[in-house]
CSV table of C-alpha atoms in Angstrom, one decimal:
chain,number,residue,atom,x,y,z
Q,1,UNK,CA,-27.1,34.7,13.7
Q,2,UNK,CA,-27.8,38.1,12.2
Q,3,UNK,CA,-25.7,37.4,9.4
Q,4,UNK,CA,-27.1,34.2,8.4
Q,5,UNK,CA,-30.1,35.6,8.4
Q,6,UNK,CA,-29.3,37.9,6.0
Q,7,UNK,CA,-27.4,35.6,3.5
Q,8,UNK,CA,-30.6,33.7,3.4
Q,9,UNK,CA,-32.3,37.2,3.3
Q,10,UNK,CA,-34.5,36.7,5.5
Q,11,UNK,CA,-33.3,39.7,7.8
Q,12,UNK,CA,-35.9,41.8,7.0
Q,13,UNK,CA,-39.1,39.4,7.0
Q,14,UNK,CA,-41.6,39.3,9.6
Q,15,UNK,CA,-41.6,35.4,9.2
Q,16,UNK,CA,-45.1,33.2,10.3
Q,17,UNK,CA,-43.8,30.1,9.4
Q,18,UNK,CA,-40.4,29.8,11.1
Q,19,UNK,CA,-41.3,26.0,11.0
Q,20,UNK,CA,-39.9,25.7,7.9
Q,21,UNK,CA,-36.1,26.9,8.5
Q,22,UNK,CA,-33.9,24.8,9.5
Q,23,UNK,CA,-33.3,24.2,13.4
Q,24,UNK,CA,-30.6,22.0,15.2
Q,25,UNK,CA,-30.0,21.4,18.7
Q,26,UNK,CA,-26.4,22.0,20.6
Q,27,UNK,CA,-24.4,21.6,23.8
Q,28,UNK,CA,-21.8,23.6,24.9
Q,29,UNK,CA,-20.0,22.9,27.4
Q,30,UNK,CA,-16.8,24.5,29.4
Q,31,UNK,CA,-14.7,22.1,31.9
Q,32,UNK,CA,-12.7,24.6,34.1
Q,33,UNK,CA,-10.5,22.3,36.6
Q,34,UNK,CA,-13.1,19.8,37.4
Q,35,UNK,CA,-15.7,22.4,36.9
Q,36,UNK,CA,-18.6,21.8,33.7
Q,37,UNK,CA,-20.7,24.5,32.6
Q,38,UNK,CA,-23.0,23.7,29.9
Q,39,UNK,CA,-26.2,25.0,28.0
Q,40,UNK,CA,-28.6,23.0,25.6
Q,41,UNK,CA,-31.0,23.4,23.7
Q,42,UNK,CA,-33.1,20.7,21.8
Q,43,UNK,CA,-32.5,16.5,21.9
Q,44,UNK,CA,-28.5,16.4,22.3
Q,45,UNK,CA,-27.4,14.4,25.3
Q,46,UNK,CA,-24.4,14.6,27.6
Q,47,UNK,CA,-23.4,11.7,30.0
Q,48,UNK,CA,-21.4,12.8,33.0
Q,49,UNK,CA,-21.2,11.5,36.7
Q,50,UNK,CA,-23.8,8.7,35.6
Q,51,UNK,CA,-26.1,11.4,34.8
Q,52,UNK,CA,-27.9,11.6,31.3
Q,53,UNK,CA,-28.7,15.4,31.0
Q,54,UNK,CA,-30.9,16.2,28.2
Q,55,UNK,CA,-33.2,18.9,26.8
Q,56,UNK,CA,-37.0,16.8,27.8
Q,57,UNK,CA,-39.4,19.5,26.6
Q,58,UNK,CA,-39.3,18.1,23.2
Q,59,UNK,CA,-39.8,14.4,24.5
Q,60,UNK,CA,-43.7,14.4,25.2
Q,61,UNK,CA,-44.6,15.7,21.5
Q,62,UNK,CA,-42.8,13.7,19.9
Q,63,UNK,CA,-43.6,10.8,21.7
Q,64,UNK,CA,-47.4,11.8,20.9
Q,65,UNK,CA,-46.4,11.8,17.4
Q,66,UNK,CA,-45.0,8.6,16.9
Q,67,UNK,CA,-48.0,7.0,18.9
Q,68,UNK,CA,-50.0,8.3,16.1
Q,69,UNK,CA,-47.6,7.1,13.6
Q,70,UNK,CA,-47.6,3.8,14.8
Q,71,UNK,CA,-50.9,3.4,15.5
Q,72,UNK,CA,-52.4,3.9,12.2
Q,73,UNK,CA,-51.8,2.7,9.4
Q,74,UNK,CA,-53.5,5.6,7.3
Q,75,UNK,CA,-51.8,8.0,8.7
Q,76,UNK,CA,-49.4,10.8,7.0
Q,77,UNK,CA,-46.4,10.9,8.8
Q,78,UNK,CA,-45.7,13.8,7.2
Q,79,UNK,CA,-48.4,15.8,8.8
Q,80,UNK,CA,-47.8,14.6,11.9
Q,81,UNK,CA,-44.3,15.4,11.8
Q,82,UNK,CA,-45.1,19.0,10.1
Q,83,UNK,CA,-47.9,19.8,12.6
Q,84,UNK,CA,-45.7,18.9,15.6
Q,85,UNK,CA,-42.4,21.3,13.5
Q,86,UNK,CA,-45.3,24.2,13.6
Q,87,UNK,CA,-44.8,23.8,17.7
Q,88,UNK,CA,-41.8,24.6,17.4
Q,89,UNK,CA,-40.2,27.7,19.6
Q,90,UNK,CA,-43.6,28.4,20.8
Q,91,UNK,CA,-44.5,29.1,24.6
Q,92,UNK,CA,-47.1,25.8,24.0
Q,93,UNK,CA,-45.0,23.8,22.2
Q,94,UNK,CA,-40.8,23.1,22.5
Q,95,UNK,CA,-37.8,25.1,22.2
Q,96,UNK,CA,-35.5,24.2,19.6
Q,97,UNK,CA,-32.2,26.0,18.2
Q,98,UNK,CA,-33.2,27.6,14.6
Q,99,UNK,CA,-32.8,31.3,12.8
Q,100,UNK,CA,-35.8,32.3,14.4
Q,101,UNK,CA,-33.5,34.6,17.0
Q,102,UNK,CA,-35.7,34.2,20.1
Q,103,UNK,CA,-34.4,30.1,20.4
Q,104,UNK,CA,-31.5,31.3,22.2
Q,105,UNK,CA,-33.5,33.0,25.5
Q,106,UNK,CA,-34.6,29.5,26.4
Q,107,UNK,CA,-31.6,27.5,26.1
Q,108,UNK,CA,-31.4,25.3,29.3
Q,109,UNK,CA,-28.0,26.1,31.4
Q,110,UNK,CA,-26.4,24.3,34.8
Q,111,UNK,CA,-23.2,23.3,35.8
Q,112,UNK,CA,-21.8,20.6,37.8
Q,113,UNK,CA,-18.7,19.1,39.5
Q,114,UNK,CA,-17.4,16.5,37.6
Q,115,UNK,CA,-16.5,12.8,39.2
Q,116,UNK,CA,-16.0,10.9,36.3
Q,117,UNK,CA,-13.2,10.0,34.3
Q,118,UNK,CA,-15.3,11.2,30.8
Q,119,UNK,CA,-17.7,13.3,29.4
Q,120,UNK,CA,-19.9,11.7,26.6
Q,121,UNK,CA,-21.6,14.2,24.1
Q,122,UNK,CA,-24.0,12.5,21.7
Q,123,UNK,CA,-26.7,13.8,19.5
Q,124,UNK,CA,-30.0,11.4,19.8
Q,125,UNK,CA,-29.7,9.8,17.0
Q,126,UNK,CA,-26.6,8.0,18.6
Q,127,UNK,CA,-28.4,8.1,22.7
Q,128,UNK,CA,-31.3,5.6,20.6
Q,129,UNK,CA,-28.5,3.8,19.3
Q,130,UNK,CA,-26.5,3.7,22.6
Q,131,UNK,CA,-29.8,2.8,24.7
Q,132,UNK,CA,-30.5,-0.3,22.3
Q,133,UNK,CA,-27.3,-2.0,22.8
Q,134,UNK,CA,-26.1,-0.4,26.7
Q,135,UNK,CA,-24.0,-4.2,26.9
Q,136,UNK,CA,-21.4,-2.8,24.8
Q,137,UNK,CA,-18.8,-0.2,25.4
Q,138,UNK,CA,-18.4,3.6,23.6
Q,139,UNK,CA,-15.9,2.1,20.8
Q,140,UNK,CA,-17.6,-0.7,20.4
Q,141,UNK,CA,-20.7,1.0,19.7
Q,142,UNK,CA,-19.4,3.6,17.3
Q,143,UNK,CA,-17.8,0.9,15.3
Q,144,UNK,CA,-21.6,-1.3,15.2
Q,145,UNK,CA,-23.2,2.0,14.3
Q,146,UNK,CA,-20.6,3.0,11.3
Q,147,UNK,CA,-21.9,-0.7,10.2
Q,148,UNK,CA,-25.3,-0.2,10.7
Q,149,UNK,CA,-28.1,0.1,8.4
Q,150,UNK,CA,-31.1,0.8,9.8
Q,151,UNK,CA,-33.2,2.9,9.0
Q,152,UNK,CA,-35.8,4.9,11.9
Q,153,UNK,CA,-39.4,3.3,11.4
Q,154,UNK,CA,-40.9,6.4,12.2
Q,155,UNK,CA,-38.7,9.4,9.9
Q,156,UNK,CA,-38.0,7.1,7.1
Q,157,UNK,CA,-34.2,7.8,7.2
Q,158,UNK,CA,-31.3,6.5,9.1
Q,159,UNK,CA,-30.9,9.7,12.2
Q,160,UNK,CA,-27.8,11.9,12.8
Q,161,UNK,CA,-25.0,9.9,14.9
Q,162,UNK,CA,-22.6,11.6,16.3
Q,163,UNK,CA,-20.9,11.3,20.1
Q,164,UNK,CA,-17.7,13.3,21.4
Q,165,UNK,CA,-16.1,11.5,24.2
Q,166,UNK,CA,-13.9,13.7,26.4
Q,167,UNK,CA,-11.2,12.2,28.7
Q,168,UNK,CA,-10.9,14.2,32.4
């Protein structure tokens, strides 16, 4: 991270408004026999043993924010969307991978042992595809969302869709 930092020179700042660089969210995870460690951080999903394990202390902002979004028609999404990015990696607001170095000391970690025959990693733009068609299997659903053209109501854009699926 250090060197990123200062390829962007940004190394030296004392930086407010870390808002404004970029942030993603991750997974890693490490299957060791039938053994799965993993951190997270941010809205990535992983689907093993039935279980949907995400990051959730994004979930209630953003949830607030598209209320507002949806509710009104005079609204400026933008703001909304910028005011709820200023909560970002703040003790009041959500953790969220990014260059601001401190991300990393809240990433959420667990492990597990692993009954299923696959391990589904998916970034959220693909878990709000998945959800809205669950009668359909992983191939199936890749192939309907390579096709699709929809574009989010609430970002303007058509979200990030991309799932790993590891066979056990």
């Amino acid at each position: 991270m250090d060197d990123v930092r200062k390829i962007i020179e940004i190394d030296q700042c004392e930086f407010d408004d870390y808002y404004q660089l970029p942030t993603f969210a991750f997974i890693f995870a490490k299957l060791s026999g039938l053994k799965l460690e993993y951190i997270m951080i941010g809205d990535c999903v992983m689907i093993v043993n039935n279980q949907t394990i995400t990051d959730h202390r994004v979930d209630c902002l953003f949830e607030q924010g598209k209320f507002s979004i949806k509710s009104n028609d005079e609204v400026d999404k933008k703001t909304i969307l910028q005011n709820i990015r200023k909560l970002a990696n703040k003790p009041d607001g959500y953790w969220i991978g990014s260059l601001d170095k401190s991300s990393i000391n809240h990433v959420i970690n667990g492990s597990l042992e692993v009954t299923s025959d696959h391990i589904v990693l998916m970034t959220d733009g693909f878990y709000d595809f998945y959800t809205q068609n669950s009668g359909y299997n992983f191939g199936e659903l890749i192939e309907m969302r390579k096709e699709s053209t929809n574009i989010d109501p609430i970002y303007g854009k058509k979200d990030d869709a991309s799932i790993l699926i590891i066979d056990v």
